[in-house]
Tab-separated table of C-alpha atoms in Angstrom:
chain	number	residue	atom	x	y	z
C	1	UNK	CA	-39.314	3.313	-4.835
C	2	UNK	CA	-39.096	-0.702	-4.360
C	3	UNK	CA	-35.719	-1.401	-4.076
C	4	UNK	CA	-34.626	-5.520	-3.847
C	5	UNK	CA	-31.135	-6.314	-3.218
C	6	UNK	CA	-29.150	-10.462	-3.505
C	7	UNK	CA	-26.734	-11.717	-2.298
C	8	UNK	CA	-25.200	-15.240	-0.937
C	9	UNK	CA	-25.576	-14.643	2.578
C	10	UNK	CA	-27.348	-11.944	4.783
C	11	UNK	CA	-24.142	-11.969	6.864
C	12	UNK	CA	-20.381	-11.835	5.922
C	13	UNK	CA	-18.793	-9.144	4.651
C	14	UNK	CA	-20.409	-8.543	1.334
C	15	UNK	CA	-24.335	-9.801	3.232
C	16	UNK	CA	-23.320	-7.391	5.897
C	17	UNK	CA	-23.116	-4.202	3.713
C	18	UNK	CA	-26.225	-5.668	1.833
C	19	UNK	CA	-27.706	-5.532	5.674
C	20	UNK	CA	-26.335	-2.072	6.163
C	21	UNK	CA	-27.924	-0.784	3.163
C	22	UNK	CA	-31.553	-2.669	3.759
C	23	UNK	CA	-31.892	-1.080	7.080
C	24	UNK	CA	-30.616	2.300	6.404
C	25	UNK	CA	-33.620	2.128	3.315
C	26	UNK	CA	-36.314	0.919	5.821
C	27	UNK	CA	-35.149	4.207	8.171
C	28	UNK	CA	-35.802	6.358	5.082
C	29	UNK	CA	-38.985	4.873	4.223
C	30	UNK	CA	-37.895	2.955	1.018
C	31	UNK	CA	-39.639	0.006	-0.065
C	32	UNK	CA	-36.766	-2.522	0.601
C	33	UNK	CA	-36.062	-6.327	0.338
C	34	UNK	CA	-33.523	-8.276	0.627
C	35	UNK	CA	-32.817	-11.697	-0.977
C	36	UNK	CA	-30.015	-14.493	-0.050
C	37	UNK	CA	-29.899	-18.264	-0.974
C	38	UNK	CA	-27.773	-19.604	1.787
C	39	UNK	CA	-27.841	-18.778	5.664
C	40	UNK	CA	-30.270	-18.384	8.327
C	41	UNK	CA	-34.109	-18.163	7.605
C	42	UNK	CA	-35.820	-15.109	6.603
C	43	UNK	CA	-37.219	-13.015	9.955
C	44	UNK	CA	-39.946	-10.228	8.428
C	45	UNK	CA	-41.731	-9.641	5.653
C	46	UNK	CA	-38.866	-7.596	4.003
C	47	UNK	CA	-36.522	-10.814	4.201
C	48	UNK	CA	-36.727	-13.644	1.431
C	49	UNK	CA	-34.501	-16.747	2.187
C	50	UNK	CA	-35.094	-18.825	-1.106
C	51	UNK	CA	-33.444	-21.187	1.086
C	52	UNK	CA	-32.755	-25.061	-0.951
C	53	UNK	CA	-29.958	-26.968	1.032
C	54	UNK	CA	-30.231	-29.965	-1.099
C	55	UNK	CA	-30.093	-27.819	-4.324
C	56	UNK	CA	-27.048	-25.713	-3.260
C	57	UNK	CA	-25.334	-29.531	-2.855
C	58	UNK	CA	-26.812	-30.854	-6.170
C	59	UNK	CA	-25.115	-27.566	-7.584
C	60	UNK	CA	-21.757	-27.600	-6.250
C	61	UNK	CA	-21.440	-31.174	-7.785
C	62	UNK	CA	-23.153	-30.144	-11.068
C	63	UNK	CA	-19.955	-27.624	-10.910
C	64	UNK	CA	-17.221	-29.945	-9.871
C	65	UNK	CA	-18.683	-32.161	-12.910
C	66	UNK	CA	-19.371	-29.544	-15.687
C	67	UNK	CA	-17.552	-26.361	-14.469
C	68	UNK	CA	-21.085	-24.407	-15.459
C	69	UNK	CA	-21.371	-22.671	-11.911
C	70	UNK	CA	-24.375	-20.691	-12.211
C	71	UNK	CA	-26.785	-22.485	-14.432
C	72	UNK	CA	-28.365	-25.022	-12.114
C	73	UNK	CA	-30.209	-24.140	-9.144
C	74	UNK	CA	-33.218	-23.896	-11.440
C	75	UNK	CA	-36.111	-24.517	-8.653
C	76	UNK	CA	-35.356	-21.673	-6.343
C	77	UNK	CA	-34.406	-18.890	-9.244
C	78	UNK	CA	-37.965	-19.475	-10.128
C	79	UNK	CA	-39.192	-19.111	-6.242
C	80	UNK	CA	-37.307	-15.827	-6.666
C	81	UNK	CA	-38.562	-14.929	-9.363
C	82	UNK	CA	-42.052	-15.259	-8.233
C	83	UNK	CA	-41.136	-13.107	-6.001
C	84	UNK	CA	-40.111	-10.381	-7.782
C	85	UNK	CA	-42.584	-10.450	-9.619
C	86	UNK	CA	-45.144	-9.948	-6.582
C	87	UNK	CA	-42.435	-7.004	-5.972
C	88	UNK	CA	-42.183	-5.630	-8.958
C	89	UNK	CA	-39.088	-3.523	-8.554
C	90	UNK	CA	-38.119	-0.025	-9.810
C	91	UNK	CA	-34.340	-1.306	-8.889
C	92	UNK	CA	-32.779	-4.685	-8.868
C	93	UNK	CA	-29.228	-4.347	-6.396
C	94	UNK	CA	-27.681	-7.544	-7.079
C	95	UNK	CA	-24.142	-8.643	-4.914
C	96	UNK	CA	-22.418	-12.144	-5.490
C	97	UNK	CA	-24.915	-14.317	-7.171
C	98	UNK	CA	-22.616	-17.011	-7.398
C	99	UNK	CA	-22.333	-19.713	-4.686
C	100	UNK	CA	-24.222	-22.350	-6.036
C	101	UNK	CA	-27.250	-20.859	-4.988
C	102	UNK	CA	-29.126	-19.129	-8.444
C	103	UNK	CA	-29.490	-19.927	-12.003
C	104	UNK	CA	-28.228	-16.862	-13.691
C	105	UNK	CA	-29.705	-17.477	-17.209
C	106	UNK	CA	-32.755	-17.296	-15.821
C	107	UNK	CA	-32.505	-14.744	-13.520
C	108	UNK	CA	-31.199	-12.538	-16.359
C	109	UNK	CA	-33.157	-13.427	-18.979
C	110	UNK	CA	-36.203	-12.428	-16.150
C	111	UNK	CA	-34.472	-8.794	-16.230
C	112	UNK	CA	-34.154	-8.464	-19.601
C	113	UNK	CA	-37.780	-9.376	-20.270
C	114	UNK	CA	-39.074	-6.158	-18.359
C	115	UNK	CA	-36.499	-4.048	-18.851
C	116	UNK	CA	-35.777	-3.922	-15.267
C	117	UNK	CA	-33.011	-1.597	-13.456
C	118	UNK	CA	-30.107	-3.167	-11.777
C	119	UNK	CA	-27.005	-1.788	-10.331
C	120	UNK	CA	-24.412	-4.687	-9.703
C	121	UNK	CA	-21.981	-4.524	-6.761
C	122	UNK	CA	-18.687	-6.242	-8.063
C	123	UNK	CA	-17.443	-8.070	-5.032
C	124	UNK	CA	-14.749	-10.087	-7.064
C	125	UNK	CA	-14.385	-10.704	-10.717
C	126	UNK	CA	-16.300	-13.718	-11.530
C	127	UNK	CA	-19.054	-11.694	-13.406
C	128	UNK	CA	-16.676	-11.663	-16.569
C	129	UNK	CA	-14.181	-14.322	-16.172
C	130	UNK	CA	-15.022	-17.569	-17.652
C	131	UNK	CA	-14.498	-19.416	-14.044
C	132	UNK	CA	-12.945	-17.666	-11.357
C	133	UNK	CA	-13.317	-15.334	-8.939
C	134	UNK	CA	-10.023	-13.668	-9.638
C	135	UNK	CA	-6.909	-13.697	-11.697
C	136	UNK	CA	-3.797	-11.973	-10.350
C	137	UNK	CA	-1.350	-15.011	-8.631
C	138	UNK	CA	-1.579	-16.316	-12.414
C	139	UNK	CA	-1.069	-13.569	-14.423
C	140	UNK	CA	-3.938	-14.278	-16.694
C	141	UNK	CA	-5.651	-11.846	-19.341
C	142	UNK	CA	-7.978	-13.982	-21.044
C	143	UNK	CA	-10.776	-12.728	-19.433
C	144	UNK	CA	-10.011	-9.775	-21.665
C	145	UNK	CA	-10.788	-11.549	-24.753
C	146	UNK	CA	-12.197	-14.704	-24.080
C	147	UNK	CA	-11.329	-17.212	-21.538
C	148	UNK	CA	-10.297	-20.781	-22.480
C	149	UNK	CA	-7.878	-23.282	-20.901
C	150	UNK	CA	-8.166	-22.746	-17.726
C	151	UNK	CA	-5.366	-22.440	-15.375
C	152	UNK	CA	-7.392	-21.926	-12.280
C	153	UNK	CA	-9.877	-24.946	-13.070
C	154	UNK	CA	-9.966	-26.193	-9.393
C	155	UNK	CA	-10.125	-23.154	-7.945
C	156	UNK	CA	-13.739	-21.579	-6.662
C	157	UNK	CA	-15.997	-22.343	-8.233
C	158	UNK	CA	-13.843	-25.872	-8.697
C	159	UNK	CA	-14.209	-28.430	-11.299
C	160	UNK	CA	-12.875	-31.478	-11.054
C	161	UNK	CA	-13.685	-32.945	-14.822
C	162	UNK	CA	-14.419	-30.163	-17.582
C	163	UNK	CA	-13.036	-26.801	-18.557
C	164	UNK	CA	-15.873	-25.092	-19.604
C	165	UNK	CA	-14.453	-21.603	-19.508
C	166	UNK	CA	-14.773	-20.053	-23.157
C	167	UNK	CA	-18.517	-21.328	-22.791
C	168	UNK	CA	-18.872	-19.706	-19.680
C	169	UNK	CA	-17.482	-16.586	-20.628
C	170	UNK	CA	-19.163	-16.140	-24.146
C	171	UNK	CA	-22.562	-17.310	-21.858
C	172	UNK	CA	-21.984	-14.734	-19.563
C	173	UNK	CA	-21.607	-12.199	-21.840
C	174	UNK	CA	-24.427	-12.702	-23.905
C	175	UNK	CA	-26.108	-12.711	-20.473
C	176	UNK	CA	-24.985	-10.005	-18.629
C	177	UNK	CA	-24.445	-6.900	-21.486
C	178	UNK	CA	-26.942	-4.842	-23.291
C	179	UNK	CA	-28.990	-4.706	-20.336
C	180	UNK	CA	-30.058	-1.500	-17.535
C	181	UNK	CA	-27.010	-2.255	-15.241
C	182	UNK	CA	-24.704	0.326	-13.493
C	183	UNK	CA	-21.691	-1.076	-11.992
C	184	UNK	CA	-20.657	-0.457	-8.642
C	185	UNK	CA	-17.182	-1.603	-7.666
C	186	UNK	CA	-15.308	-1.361	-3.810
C	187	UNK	CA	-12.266	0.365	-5.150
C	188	UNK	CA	-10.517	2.218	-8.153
C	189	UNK	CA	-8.388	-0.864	-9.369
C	190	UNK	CA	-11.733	-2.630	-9.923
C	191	UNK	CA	-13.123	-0.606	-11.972
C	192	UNK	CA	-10.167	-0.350	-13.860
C	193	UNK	CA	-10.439	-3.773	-14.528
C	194	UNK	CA	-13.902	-3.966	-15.123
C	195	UNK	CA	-13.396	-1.224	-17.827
C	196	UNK	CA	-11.599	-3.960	-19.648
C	197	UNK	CA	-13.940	-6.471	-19.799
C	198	UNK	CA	-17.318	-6.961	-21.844
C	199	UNK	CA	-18.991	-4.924	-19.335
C	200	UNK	CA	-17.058	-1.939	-19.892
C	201	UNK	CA	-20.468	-0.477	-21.947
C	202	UNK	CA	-21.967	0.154	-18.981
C	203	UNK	CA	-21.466	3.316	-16.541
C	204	UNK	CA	-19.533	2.395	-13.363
C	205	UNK	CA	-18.889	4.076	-9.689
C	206	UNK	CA	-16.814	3.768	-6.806
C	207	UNK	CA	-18.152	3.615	-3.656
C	208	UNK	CA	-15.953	2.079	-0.907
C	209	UNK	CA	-16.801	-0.102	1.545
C	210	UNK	CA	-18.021	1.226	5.031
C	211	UNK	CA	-17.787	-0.260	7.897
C	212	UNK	CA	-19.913	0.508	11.655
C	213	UNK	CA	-17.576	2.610	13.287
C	214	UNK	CA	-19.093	2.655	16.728
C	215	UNK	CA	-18.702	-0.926	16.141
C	216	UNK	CA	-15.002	-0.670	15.403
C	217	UNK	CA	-13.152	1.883	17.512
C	218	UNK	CA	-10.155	1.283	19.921
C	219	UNK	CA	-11.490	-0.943	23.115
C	220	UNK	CA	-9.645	-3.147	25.414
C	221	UNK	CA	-10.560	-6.365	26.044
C	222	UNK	CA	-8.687	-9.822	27.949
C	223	UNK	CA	-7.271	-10.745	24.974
C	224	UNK	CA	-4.023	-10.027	26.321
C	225	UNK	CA	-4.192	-11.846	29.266
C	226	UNK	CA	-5.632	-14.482	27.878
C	227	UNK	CA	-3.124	-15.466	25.473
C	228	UNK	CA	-0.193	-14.254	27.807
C	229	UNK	CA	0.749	-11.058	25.391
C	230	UNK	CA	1.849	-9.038	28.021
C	231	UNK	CA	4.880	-7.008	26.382
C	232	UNK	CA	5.035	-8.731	23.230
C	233	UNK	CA	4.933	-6.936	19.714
C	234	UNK	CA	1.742	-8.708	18.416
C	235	UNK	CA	1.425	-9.246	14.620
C	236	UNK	CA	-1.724	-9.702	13.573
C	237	UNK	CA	-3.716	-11.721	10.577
C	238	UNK	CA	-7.395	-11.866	10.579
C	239	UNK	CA	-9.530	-13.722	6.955
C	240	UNK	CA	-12.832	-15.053	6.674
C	241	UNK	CA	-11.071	-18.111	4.552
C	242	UNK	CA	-7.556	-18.987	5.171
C	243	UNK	CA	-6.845	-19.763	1.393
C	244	UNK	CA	-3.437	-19.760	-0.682
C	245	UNK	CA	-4.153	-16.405	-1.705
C	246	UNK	CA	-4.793	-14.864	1.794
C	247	UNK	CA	-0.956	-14.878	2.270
C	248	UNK	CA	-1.111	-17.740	4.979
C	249	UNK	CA	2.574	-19.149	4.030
C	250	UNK	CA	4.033	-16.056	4.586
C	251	UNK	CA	3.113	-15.401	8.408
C	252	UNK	CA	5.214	-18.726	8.597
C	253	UNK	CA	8.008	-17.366	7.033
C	254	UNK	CA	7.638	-13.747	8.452
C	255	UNK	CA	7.272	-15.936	11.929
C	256	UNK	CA	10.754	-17.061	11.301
C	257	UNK	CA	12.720	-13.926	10.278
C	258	UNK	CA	11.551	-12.495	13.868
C	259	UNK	CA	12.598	-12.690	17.392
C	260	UNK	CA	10.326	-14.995	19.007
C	261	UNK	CA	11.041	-13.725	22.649
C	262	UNK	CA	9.558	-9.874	21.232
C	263	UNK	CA	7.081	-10.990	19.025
C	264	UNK	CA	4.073	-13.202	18.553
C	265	UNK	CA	1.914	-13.476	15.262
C	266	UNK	CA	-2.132	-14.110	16.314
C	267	UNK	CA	-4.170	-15.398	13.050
C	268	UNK	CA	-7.960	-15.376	13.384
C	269	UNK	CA	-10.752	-17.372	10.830
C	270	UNK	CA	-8.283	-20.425	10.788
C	271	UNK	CA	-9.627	-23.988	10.590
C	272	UNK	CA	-8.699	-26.675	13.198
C	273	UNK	CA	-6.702	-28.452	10.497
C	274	UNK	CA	-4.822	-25.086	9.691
C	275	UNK	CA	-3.722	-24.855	13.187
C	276	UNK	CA	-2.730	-27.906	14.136
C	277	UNK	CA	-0.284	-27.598	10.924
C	278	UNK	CA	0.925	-24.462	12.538
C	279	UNK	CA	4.413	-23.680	14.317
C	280	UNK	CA	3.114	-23.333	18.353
C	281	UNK	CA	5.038	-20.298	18.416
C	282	UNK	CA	2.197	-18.759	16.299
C	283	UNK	CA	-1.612	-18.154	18.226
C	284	UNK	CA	-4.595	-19.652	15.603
C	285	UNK	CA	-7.957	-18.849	16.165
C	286	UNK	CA	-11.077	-19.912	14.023
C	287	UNK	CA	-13.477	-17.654	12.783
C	288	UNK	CA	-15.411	-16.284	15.639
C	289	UNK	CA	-18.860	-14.380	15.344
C	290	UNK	CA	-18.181	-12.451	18.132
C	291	UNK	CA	-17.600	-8.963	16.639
C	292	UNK	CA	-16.699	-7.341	20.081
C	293	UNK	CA	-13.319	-9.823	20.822
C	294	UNK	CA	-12.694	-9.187	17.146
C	295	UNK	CA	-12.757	-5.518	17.903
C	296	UNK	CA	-10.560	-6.302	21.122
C	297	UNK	CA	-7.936	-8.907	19.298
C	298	UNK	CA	-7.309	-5.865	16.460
C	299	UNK	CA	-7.011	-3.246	19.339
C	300	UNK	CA	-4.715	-5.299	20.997
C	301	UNK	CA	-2.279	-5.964	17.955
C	302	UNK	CA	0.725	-3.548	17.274
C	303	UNK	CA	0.214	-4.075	13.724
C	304	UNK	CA	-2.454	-5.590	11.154
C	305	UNK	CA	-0.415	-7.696	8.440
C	306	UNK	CA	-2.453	-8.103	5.209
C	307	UNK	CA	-0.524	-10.187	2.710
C	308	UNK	CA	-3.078	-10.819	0.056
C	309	UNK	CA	-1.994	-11.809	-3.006
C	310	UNK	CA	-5.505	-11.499	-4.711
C	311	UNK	CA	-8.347	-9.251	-3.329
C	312	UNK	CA	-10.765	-6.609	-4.123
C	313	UNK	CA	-11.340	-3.955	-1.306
C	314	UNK	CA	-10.530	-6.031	2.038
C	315	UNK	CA	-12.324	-4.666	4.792
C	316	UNK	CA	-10.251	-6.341	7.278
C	317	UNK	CA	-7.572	-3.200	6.736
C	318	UNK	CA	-10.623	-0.422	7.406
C	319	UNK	CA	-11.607	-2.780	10.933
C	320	UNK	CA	-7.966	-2.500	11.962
C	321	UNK	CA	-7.128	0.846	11.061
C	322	UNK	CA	-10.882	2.264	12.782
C	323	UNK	CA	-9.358	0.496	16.393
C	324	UNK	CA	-6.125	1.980	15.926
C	325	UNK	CA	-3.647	-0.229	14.402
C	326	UNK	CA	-1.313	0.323	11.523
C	327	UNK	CA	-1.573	-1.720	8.334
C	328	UNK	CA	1.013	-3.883	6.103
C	329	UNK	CA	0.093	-4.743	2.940
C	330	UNK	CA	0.586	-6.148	-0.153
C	331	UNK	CA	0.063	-3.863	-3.817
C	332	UNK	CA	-2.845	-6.039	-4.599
C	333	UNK	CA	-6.235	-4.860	-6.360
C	334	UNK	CA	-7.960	-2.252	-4.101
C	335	UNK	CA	-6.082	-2.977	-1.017
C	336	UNK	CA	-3.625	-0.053	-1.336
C	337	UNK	CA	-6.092	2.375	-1.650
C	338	UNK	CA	-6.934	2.316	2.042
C	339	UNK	CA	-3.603	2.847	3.560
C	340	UNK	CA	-1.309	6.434	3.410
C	341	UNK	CA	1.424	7.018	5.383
C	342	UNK	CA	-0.696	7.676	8.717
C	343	UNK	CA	-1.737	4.322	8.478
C	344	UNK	CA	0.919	1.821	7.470
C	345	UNK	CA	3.025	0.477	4.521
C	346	UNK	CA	2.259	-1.002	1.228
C	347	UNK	CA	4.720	-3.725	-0.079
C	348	UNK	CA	5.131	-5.491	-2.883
C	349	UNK	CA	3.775	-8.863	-3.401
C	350	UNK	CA	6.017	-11.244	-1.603
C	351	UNK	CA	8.018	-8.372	0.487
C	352	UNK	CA	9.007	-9.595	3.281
C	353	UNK	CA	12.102	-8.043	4.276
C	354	UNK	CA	10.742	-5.088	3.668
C	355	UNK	CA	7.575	-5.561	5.693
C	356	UNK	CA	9.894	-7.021	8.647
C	357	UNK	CA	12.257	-4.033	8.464
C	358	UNK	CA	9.073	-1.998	8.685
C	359	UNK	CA	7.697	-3.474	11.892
C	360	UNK	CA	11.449	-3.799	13.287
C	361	UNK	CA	11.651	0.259	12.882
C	362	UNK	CA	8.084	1.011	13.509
C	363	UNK	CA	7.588	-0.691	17.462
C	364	UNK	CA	5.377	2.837	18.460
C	365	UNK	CA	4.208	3.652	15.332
C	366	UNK	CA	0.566	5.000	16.107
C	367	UNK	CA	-1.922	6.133	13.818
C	368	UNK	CA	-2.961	9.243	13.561
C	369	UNK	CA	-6.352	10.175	15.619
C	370	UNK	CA	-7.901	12.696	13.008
C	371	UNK	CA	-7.820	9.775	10.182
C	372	UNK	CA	-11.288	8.694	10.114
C	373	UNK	CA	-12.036	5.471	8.024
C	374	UNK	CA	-14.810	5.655	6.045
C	375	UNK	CA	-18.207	4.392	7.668
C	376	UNK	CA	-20.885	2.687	6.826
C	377	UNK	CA	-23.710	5.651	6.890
C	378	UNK	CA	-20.816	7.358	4.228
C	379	UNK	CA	-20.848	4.418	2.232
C	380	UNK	CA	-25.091	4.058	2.556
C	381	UNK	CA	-25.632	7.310	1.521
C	382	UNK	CA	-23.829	7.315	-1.512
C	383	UNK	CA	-25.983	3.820	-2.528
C	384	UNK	CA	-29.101	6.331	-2.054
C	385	UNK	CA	-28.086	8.518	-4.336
C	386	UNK	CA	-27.106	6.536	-6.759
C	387	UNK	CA	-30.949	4.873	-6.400
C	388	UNK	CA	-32.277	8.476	-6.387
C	389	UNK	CA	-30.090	9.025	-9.704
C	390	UNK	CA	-31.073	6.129	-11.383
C	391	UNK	CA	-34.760	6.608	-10.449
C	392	UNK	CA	-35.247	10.071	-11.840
C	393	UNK	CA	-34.164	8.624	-15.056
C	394	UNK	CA	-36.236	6.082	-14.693
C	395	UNK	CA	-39.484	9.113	-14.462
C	396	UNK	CA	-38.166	10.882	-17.384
């Protein structure tokens, strides 16, 4: 069975389970490739970088002009497409194919020609929305019926100029339905969502996020020392983009409603910008690539605060939970569905007192050691059989 999988990036979190899934294939002898636009430079024969710097830049401005993200890029879908058809696939795994990187109509119009199998990993909602990536700080439900002034028009993917939403959507969904898909999605809320969009004809399944848990386990590192933590309650924040809707205004105000000789809040992924416009009393860190002080900083940390206003399945909560440390989070999308009452608190959107009361009351709280997040092999294997599935109907 030749299985290809796309995404964005070979790395990140949603290239990273693409990654986990391509190698665990290769172990089993599957035919696998994998597929990204933007990133590093493909390494073996099973890696395909359709790699077009300058056309990932004439796209982004195509969007901020037109607000049609997905329907340039028209130079390397073909490249792609080549290669598929060299491949010839039984399945098609696709991930986030936006990011300026493919030209949808043409990938899918490609698929529908030969009737080709695809199961769809929902990272976010943009595959039936009419521009963005999600919907929940707004309170919109036009995706439901067909999306038109938008309110979210310079959010990602931004425009600056048009609102081409209700083309987008009705595009999309003359795109993207009557076609061979099965939809995957991180987490219950998502499908329940996705059941109430055009693509609710097709068949969908949960299967959560894993992560590499002899990657993320309790280790101590120098973090500590290095940042002068000894004896203080650390509150930690960790996002691979510091946006609005990652909660970053409220570690400010959370910041204040604390004593600052007890505790310190640590953020990680911020930009230089972002902390120079932050309070001293507060540690920023930019992103770092280095999984293993990652591992260390979360270890470290009495408690992982999550205040996400919009999100799918974060996988930041299953990292900080796997190394030992209780989680606070918002009721947002899938984000609840990793946490009980061995491993932290939900709150409602906004919370704070509540999620300071909990921390103020909670100083040894310690998980539990028989909880066992979910790993990636878990989260593998269930991708294989739903491959397996979908190939023996593909025999009969």
């Amino acid at each position: 069975m030749r299985i290809v999988q796309i995404n964005t990036f070979p790395y990140k979190a949603t290239g990273s389970i693409m990654m986990n899934i391509h190698n665990k294939l290769l172990e089993e002898q599957y035919d696998s490739y994998v597929v990204w636009g933007r990133g590093r430079a493909a390494q073996n024969e099973h890696e395909i970088a359709i790699l077009d710097e300058f056309g990932v830049k004439l796209h982004g401005v195509y969007t901020r002009i037109t607000d049609k993200t997905g329907f340039a890029s028209k130079t390397a879908t073909r490249k792609l497409i080549d290669k598929l058809k060299q491949i010839e696939p039984d399945i098609l795994h696709l991930h986030n194919i936006h990011g300026y990187y493919l030209n949808i109509e043409l990938l899918f119009n490609y698929i529908r020609e030969n009737n080709i199998k695809v199961v769809w990993t929902l990272h976010d909602c943009w595959a039936f929305t009419g521009h963005c990536a999600y919907f929940d700080m707004v309170g919109c439900e036009k995706w439901k019926t067909g999306c038109h002034d938008c309110e979210q028009k310079k959010t990602y993917p931004s425009s600056l100029i048009k609102d081409n939403s209700y083309w987008n959507w009705e595009k999309k969904r003359s795109l993207f339905t009557n076609l061979n898909i099965t939809v995957v999605t991180p987490c219950i809320w998502l499908k329940n969502i996705v059941k109430q969009s055009f693509l609710k004809e097709y068949p969908v399944e949960v299967i959560y996020n894993g992560i590499d848990l002899n990657v993320f386990h309790p280790e101590t590192t120098d973090f500590e020392e290095e940042y002068n933590l000894q004896g203080k309650y650390v509150i930690l924040g960790v996002a691979s983009e510091w946006t609005e809707r990652k909660g970053l205004k409220d570690f400010i105000k959370l910041e204040e409603m604390l004593d600052r000789t007890k505790y310190r809040i640590v953020l990680v992924g911020l930009t230089q910008k972002q902390i120079k416009e932050l309070p001293n009393t507060i540690i920023g860190i930019e992103r770092t690539e280095n999984v293993q002080e990652l591992v260390g900083i979360y270890t470290r940390a009495n408690v992982f605060f999550n205040p996400t206003y919009e999100d799918n399945f974060p996988t930041t909560n299953l990292e900080a939970i796997a190394c030992g440390t209780p989680v606070i989070t918002y009721n947002t999308g899938g984000s609840p569905e990793a946490i009980s009452e061995k491993t932290g608190i939900v709150c409602e959107k906004g919370d704070l007192k509540s999620a300071c009361q909990w921390i103020l009351t909670n100083n040894s709280f310690v998980i539990d050691g028989k909880f066992v997040v979910e790993g990636k092999d878990e989260m593998v294997s269930k991708y294989l059989q739903l491959y397996n599935a979908i190939s023996e109907d593909i025999k009969l």
